[in-house]
Amino acid sequence: MPTRIYLDANATEPLRPEAREAALAALDLTGNPASVHGFGRAARAKLEAARETIAARFGGQPADLVFTSGGTEANALAIAGLAAGRRRIISAIEHDAVRNAAPEAALIPVDRQGVADLEALAGLLAKGPAAFVALMLANNETGVIQPIAGAASLCRRFGAHLHVDAVQGAGRIACDLAALGADSLALSGHKLGAPAGAGALLLTAEAAARLTPMITGGGQERGRRGGTPPLAAIAGFAAAAATARPSPTLAALRDAAEAAALAAGAHICGAGVARLPNTTCLALPGVKAETQVIALDLAGIAVSAGAACSAGKIAQSHVLAAMGLGALAGQAIRVSLPWHASAADIDAFAAAYRTMAARLSRRAA
Amino acid sequence: MSGGVDSSVVAGLLAEAGHEVIGITLQLYDHGAATARKGACCAGQDIHDAKRVADHLGITHYVIDAEARFRHAVIEDFASAYAAGETPVPCVRCNQSVKFGDLMALAVDLGAEALATGHYVRRIEGVAGPELHRASDLTRDQSWFLFATTAAQLAFCRFPLGEMASKNLVRAHALRFGLPVANKPDSQDICFVPDGRYAELVARLRPEAATAGEIVTREGVPLGRHEGIARYTVGQAKRLGTAAMVDGVPQMVVAIDAARRRVVVAPRGIVRDRLVRLREVNWLIPPPEAPISCLVKLRAREEPKAARVTAGAGGEAAVELAAPALAAPGQACVFYDGSRVLGGGFIRATQVDEDGVGAVSEPTYGGVAQR
């Protein structure tokens, strides 16, 4: 087995040392933040410090941040807790965490580059009052950054709530609730390089005031989300949030990976628009995505395609289909560089990709 | 790797022998994890089992989405065959399209040297290349289901279970490897209709095959009504209602007239075919220029019987049975020389012939391992 190289950061980022240290320290802390005694107070102090760090990092107030089990729950809480009685409008490229929580939603189409069509959104908003809109900050498969500011001003004009799934964008590009003009933001710890197990819904004060909980339980999180919070995961989340920054180095490495893939016959999905610095979506005409993922895995390079279901089966990408890529939608893989990617990793990827493309493209032809 | 004992043991044996083994599980249809039914192939629980086996053996494992191809090449073909008055063998279609077509192409793409499966057949290197033979354990033999394997596919495939003296031996290997599926029951049904109620599936895809019609004699005299030709197979004696007995003589289905939605019956045992015509014939020997004498099997579970086979043009063949028998259109007719598979084809609807007498067994999917 060759050395394994991890280029699937959008599935989960490798643990950052800062997050590891913070999580380990929290693991040794006995105490439930809800307890009255000294142990409880110490745990509570850690929890609230983390809340302040994360809220500040993403442009909100600590009082308006609700810890959840992760990004999926944050999105589900936003929809269950804020969209009641409102028409739901989501982009056609949202993650399943949003799509499956709002199955009957009207869809905002995207263009061939994978950017949500704001004119279409305006049309949908104009159809009636009181909408709940979900538009992701950046797409998980293509990395294409969505026009949040534009959507926010439309939503304001029509009195709609704008929810932003910032799971992939947070830490990789500017992500600030106030600056984006959004009403709620879903965040995930492990996508920032923390251990999995914690996420957050960051709200405006107005949205926080009308949030209905999904889980009441013991009234934790100011009655917005019951259950004892996972302190180690949350401490790691805060440390990762404080550390993660947009990286020009990653963008350069990503560009190098793309150049190699292009030379080997790849088509880059969404190449013409602003994207996350760490993500590229490479279609190899005529070669099934699952074959590419397997061939690269056997060569020691970990990438992904579409969305893997719980069985590990690779399903057709609804994102690339929405972009009108036709057959290419089933022939694209996602390469997402982790925060610690190196030039050597990209060299290894380029070599493996060239070998794979030469072998499989010839067969496809 | 279906998640069952057989393919799991194959993976274990090959890994033990030092091969680099890549396990592949085909997701063939969305069975719904909720059913969690044991004993059916490639449903949700079975994929989970296959992954656990691969983890246990320490081999690489992938799940391939073959749903679209399986639906088109196997399930829809299955329903269409019933709508045309035939009795299909979906396992053969699956082997032709999904397993030895797409799966083998993937194995080649990945640079694999061979594709091993859990089928109970033997592949023997002969003077003129690899030969396909019946399994050592004739009660497990699946060669009838593999007649359509081409020479190129046979060259690339390996069937390590073909030499196993019994299924108990296979289970013993599973126990020896400590496989979590060692005691899993065998699959018995058609995998995509695990409850055995295939007529409902056919009715959903081909409503015309579930429309009521007449049960008639060979002369066209109405004897009763039926609830859709999909519920009938040539040789069947059940579900005939008022037509089951005529003048004290038990009747059975001898033909299905799909165009007029008629089920044709005759007294049990009097209608036999002496000449059986085949289509989509696959030869594992050079197609013979003169008629050959060999053994043939007209259904999955029966002893091979003597016949003369004449290869025709356009993938056809004519089979002259030494003793007339009942041939169900859509089923396979496979040619054997001793244990060796020479070829085979699908039985075409034939003219009713009145020669011969004898007992008739009903085609069944139960009791024999499919694939």
Short mmCIF file of C-alpha atoms in Angstrom, two decimals, chain B residues 112-341:
data_model
loop_
_atom_site.label_atom_id
_atom_site.label_comp_id
_atom_site.label_asym_id
_atom_site.label_seq_id
_atom_site.Cartn_x
_atom_site.Cartn_y
_atom_site.Cartn_z
CA ALA B 112 -7.15 -6.34 -11.51
CA GLU B 113 -5.79 -9.63 -12.82
CA ALA B 114 -8.97 -11.58 -12.20
CA LEU B 115 -12.56 -11.35 -11.00
CA ALA B 116 -13.47 -13.97 -8.40
CA THR B 117 -17.06 -14.73 -7.45
CA GLY B 118 -18.84 -17.06 -5.06
CA HIS B 119 -20.52 -19.07 -7.80
CA TYR B 120 -20.55 -22.84 -7.49
CA VAL B 121 -19.02 -23.73 -10.84
CA ARG B 122 -15.60 -24.94 -11.84
CA ARG B 123 -13.27 -23.28 -14.29
CA ILE B 124 -10.82 -25.81 -15.66
CA GLU B 125 -7.87 -24.97 -17.90
CA GLY B 126 -8.35 -27.11 -21.00
CA VAL B 127 -6.14 -27.58 -24.03
CA ALA B 128 -8.10 -24.93 -25.94
CA GLY B 129 -8.46 -22.49 -23.04
CA PRO B 130 -10.55 -22.31 -19.90
CA GLU B 131 -13.65 -24.52 -19.68
CA LEU B 132 -16.76 -24.08 -17.54
CA HIS B 133 -17.79 -27.14 -15.54
CA ARG B 134 -20.48 -28.08 -13.07
CA ALA B 135 -19.56 -27.69 -9.40
CA SER B 136 -18.06 -30.61 -7.53
CA ASP B 137 -21.08 -30.45 -5.24
CA LEU B 138 -23.87 -31.06 -7.76
CA THR B 139 -26.52 -29.99 -5.24
CA ARG B 140 -24.95 -26.50 -5.32
CA ASP B 141 -24.12 -26.39 -9.00
CA GLN B 142 -24.94 -23.01 -10.58
CA SER B 143 -23.61 -23.70 -14.06
CA TRP B 144 -27.13 -23.52 -15.51
CA PHE B 145 -27.26 -19.85 -14.43
CA LEU B 146 -23.87 -19.15 -16.02
CA PHE B 147 -24.40 -20.56 -19.52
CA ALA B 148 -24.19 -17.07 -21.02
CA THR B 149 -20.66 -16.50 -19.72
CA THR B 150 -18.50 -15.70 -22.73
CA ALA B 151 -15.06 -17.13 -23.36
CA ALA B 152 -13.49 -13.74 -22.62
CA GLN B 153 -15.38 -13.49 -19.32
CA LEU B 154 -14.44 -17.03 -18.41
CA ALA B 155 -10.79 -16.26 -19.09
CA PHE B 156 -10.88 -13.42 -16.54
CA CYS B 157 -13.04 -15.10 -13.89
CA ARG B 158 -12.23 -17.43 -11.00
CA PHE B 159 -14.70 -19.54 -9.02
CA PRO B 160 -12.91 -20.84 -5.94
CA LEU B 161 -16.04 -22.49 -4.52
CA GLY B 162 -16.54 -24.79 -7.51
CA GLU B 163 -14.20 -27.39 -6.03
CA MET B 164 -15.80 -27.37 -2.58
CA ALA B 165 -17.23 -30.76 -1.74
CA SER B 166 -20.12 -29.24 0.20
CA LYS B 167 -21.57 -26.07 1.59
CA ASN B 168 -20.61 -27.30 5.05
CA LEU B 169 -17.01 -27.01 3.99
CA VAL B 170 -17.63 -23.41 2.94
CA ARG B 171 -19.23 -22.65 6.30
CA ALA B 172 -16.27 -24.33 8.01
CA HIS B 173 -13.95 -21.90 6.23
CA ALA B 174 -16.18 -19.02 7.29
CA LEU B 175 -15.94 -20.17 10.90
CA ARG B 176 -12.21 -20.65 10.58
CA PHE B 177 -11.87 -17.05 9.33
CA GLY B 178 -14.16 -15.92 12.14
CA LEU B 179 -16.48 -14.25 9.62
CA PRO B 180 -19.47 -12.48 11.14
CA VAL B 181 -21.67 -14.03 8.43
CA ALA B 182 -20.64 -17.66 8.99
CA ASN B 183 -24.11 -18.68 10.08
CA LYS B 184 -26.10 -16.51 7.71
CA PRO B 185 -28.84 -18.43 5.88
CA ASP B 186 -28.62 -19.01 2.14
CA SER B 187 -30.58 -16.73 -0.13
CA GLN B 188 -33.49 -18.54 -1.71
CA ASP B 189 -35.62 -16.03 -3.53
CA ILE B 190 -35.14 -13.79 -6.46
CA CYS B 191 -33.11 -11.10 -4.71
CA PHE B 192 -35.27 -8.15 -5.77
CA VAL B 193 -38.53 -9.85 -4.71
CA PRO B 194 -37.45 -11.17 -1.33
CA ASP B 195 -41.03 -11.90 -0.29
CA GLY B 196 -41.50 -14.12 -3.34
CA ARG B 197 -44.50 -12.15 -4.56
CA TYR B 198 -43.06 -11.42 -7.96
CA ALA B 199 -46.47 -11.09 -9.64
CA GLU B 200 -47.05 -7.82 -7.77
CA LEU B 201 -43.78 -6.40 -9.08
CA VAL B 202 -44.66 -7.49 -12.61
CA ALA B 203 -48.12 -5.95 -12.27
CA ARG B 204 -46.57 -2.65 -11.22
CA LEU B 205 -44.20 -2.53 -14.20
CA ARG B 206 -46.43 -4.26 -16.78
CA PRO B 207 -50.06 -3.81 -15.79
CA GLU B 208 -51.17 -5.70 -18.90
CA ALA B 209 -49.60 -8.89 -17.46
CA ALA B 210 -51.89 -8.56 -14.43
CA THR B 211 -55.09 -8.15 -16.42
CA ALA B 212 -57.63 -10.95 -16.10
CA GLY B 213 -58.23 -13.29 -19.01
CA GLU B 214 -59.42 -16.72 -20.04
CA ILE B 215 -58.09 -20.16 -19.28
CA VAL B 216 -58.72 -22.23 -22.40
CA THR B 217 -58.05 -25.66 -23.87
CA ARG B 218 -55.71 -26.04 -26.84
CA GLU B 219 -58.82 -25.86 -29.01
CA GLY B 220 -59.73 -22.51 -27.46
CA VAL B 221 -62.62 -23.75 -25.33
CA PRO B 222 -62.93 -21.51 -22.25
CA LEU B 223 -62.59 -23.40 -18.96
CA GLY B 224 -62.20 -20.54 -16.52
CA ARG B 225 -60.64 -17.19 -15.72
CA HIS B 226 -57.20 -16.11 -14.52
CA GLU B 227 -55.92 -12.94 -12.83
CA GLY B 228 -53.06 -12.14 -15.12
CA ILE B 229 -50.69 -14.24 -17.21
CA ALA B 230 -47.76 -13.20 -15.00
CA ARG B 231 -48.96 -15.72 -12.44
CA TYR B 232 -48.55 -18.65 -14.83
CA THR B 233 -45.67 -20.69 -16.13
CA VAL B 234 -45.66 -23.56 -18.59
CA GLY B 235 -45.89 -26.74 -16.52
CA GLN B 236 -47.84 -25.15 -13.70
CA ALA B 237 -50.85 -26.96 -12.20
CA LYS B 238 -51.75 -24.50 -9.46
CA ARG B 239 -54.01 -21.43 -9.65
CA LEU B 240 -56.20 -22.95 -12.35
CA GLY B 241 -59.47 -22.71 -10.41
CA THR B 242 -62.36 -24.26 -12.29
CA ALA B 243 -59.97 -25.28 -15.08
CA ALA B 244 -57.82 -27.41 -12.75
CA MET B 245 -59.83 -30.53 -13.48
CA VAL B 246 -61.69 -31.40 -16.68
CA ASP B 247 -63.79 -34.59 -16.70
CA GLY B 248 -61.79 -35.81 -13.71
CA VAL B 249 -58.46 -35.26 -15.48
CA PRO B 250 -56.03 -32.82 -13.84
CA GLN B 251 -54.87 -30.05 -16.14
CA MET B 252 -51.74 -27.97 -16.38
CA VAL B 253 -50.49 -24.96 -18.28
CA VAL B 254 -48.99 -25.87 -21.63
CA ALA B 255 -48.78 -22.43 -23.23
CA ILE B 256 -49.34 -18.76 -22.54
CA ASP B 257 -50.87 -16.70 -25.31
CA ALA B 258 -49.79 -13.22 -24.29
CA ALA B 259 -51.41 -11.48 -27.26
CA ARG B 260 -54.87 -12.74 -26.27
CA ARG B 261 -54.07 -12.88 -22.55
CA ARG B 262 -54.96 -16.55 -22.56
CA VAL B 263 -53.56 -19.34 -20.43
CA VAL B 264 -53.74 -22.60 -22.38
CA VAL B 265 -54.13 -25.86 -20.46
CA ALA B 266 -54.11 -29.56 -21.33
CA PRO B 267 -54.34 -32.80 -19.35
CA ARG B 268 -51.25 -33.21 -17.17
CA GLY B 269 -48.38 -34.98 -18.81
CA ILE B 270 -49.67 -35.43 -22.33
CA VAL B 271 -48.12 -32.37 -23.89
CA ARG B 272 -44.37 -32.54 -24.34
CA ASP B 273 -41.87 -30.88 -26.62
CA ARG B 274 -39.57 -32.98 -28.71
CA LEU B 275 -38.04 -30.02 -30.47
CA VAL B 276 -36.99 -26.96 -28.48
CA ARG B 277 -35.87 -23.81 -30.23
CA LEU B 278 -33.41 -21.47 -28.57
CA ARG B 279 -32.39 -17.84 -29.00
CA GLU B 280 -29.44 -15.79 -27.70
CA VAL B 281 -27.31 -18.89 -27.73
CA ASN B 282 -23.84 -18.67 -26.20
CA TRP B 283 -21.24 -21.23 -27.16
CA LEU B 284 -18.28 -22.06 -24.95
CA ILE B 285 -16.92 -24.30 -27.69
CA PRO B 286 -16.55 -23.33 -31.35
CA PRO B 287 -20.17 -23.41 -32.63
CA PRO B 288 -20.53 -26.94 -34.06
CA GLU B 289 -21.08 -27.18 -37.79
CA ALA B 290 -22.89 -30.52 -37.50
CA PRO B 291 -25.46 -31.53 -34.89
CA ILE B 292 -23.90 -32.70 -31.65
CA SER B 293 -25.16 -35.27 -29.18
CA CYS B 294 -24.93 -34.03 -25.62
CA LEU B 295 -26.91 -33.59 -22.44
CA VAL B 296 -29.22 -30.65 -21.83
CA LYS B 297 -30.86 -29.12 -18.79
CA LEU B 298 -34.16 -27.26 -19.37
CA ARG B 299 -34.53 -25.97 -15.85
CA ALA B 300 -32.35 -25.16 -12.88
CA ARG B 301 -33.03 -28.29 -10.95
CA GLU B 302 -33.21 -31.39 -13.05
CA GLU B 303 -30.84 -34.05 -14.22
CA PRO B 304 -29.34 -33.43 -17.66
CA LYS B 305 -31.08 -35.42 -20.38
CA ALA B 306 -29.95 -36.67 -23.74
CA ALA B 307 -30.45 -34.46 -26.81
CA ARG B 308 -29.07 -33.48 -30.19
CA VAL B 309 -28.23 -29.80 -30.61
CA THR B 310 -27.96 -28.08 -33.96
CA ALA B 311 -26.44 -24.61 -34.08
CA GLY B 312 -28.31 -22.18 -36.27
CA ALA B 313 -27.74 -18.73 -37.67
CA GLY B 314 -28.34 -15.52 -35.71
CA GLY B 315 -27.62 -16.98 -32.30
CA GLU B 316 -30.26 -19.66 -32.61
CA ALA B 317 -30.14 -23.37 -32.00
CA ALA B 318 -32.50 -26.32 -32.22
CA VAL B 319 -32.57 -28.99 -29.53
CA GLU B 320 -34.04 -32.43 -30.28
CA LEU B 321 -34.83 -34.16 -27.01
CA ALA B 322 -34.34 -37.94 -26.85
CA ALA B 323 -37.36 -38.10 -24.54
CA PRO B 324 -39.90 -35.31 -25.00
CA ALA B 325 -40.22 -32.92 -22.09
CA LEU B 326 -41.97 -29.70 -21.29
CA ALA B 327 -39.95 -26.57 -22.07
CA ALA B 328 -40.96 -23.26 -20.52
CA PRO B 329 -40.32 -20.31 -22.83
CA GLY B 330 -37.87 -17.82 -21.29
CA GLN B 331 -36.06 -20.46 -19.24
CA ALA B 332 -32.56 -21.56 -20.16
CA CYS B 333 -31.56 -24.71 -22.00
CA VAL B 334 -27.93 -25.50 -21.21
CA PHE B 335 -25.77 -28.04 -23.07
CA TYR B 336 -23.37 -30.31 -21.21
CA ASP B 337 -20.69 -32.83 -22.10
CA GLY B 338 -20.43 -34.65 -18.80
CA SER B 339 -19.66 -31.89 -16.33
CA ARG B 340 -18.56 -29.41 -18.96
CA VAL B 341 -20.85 -26.58 -20.13
#
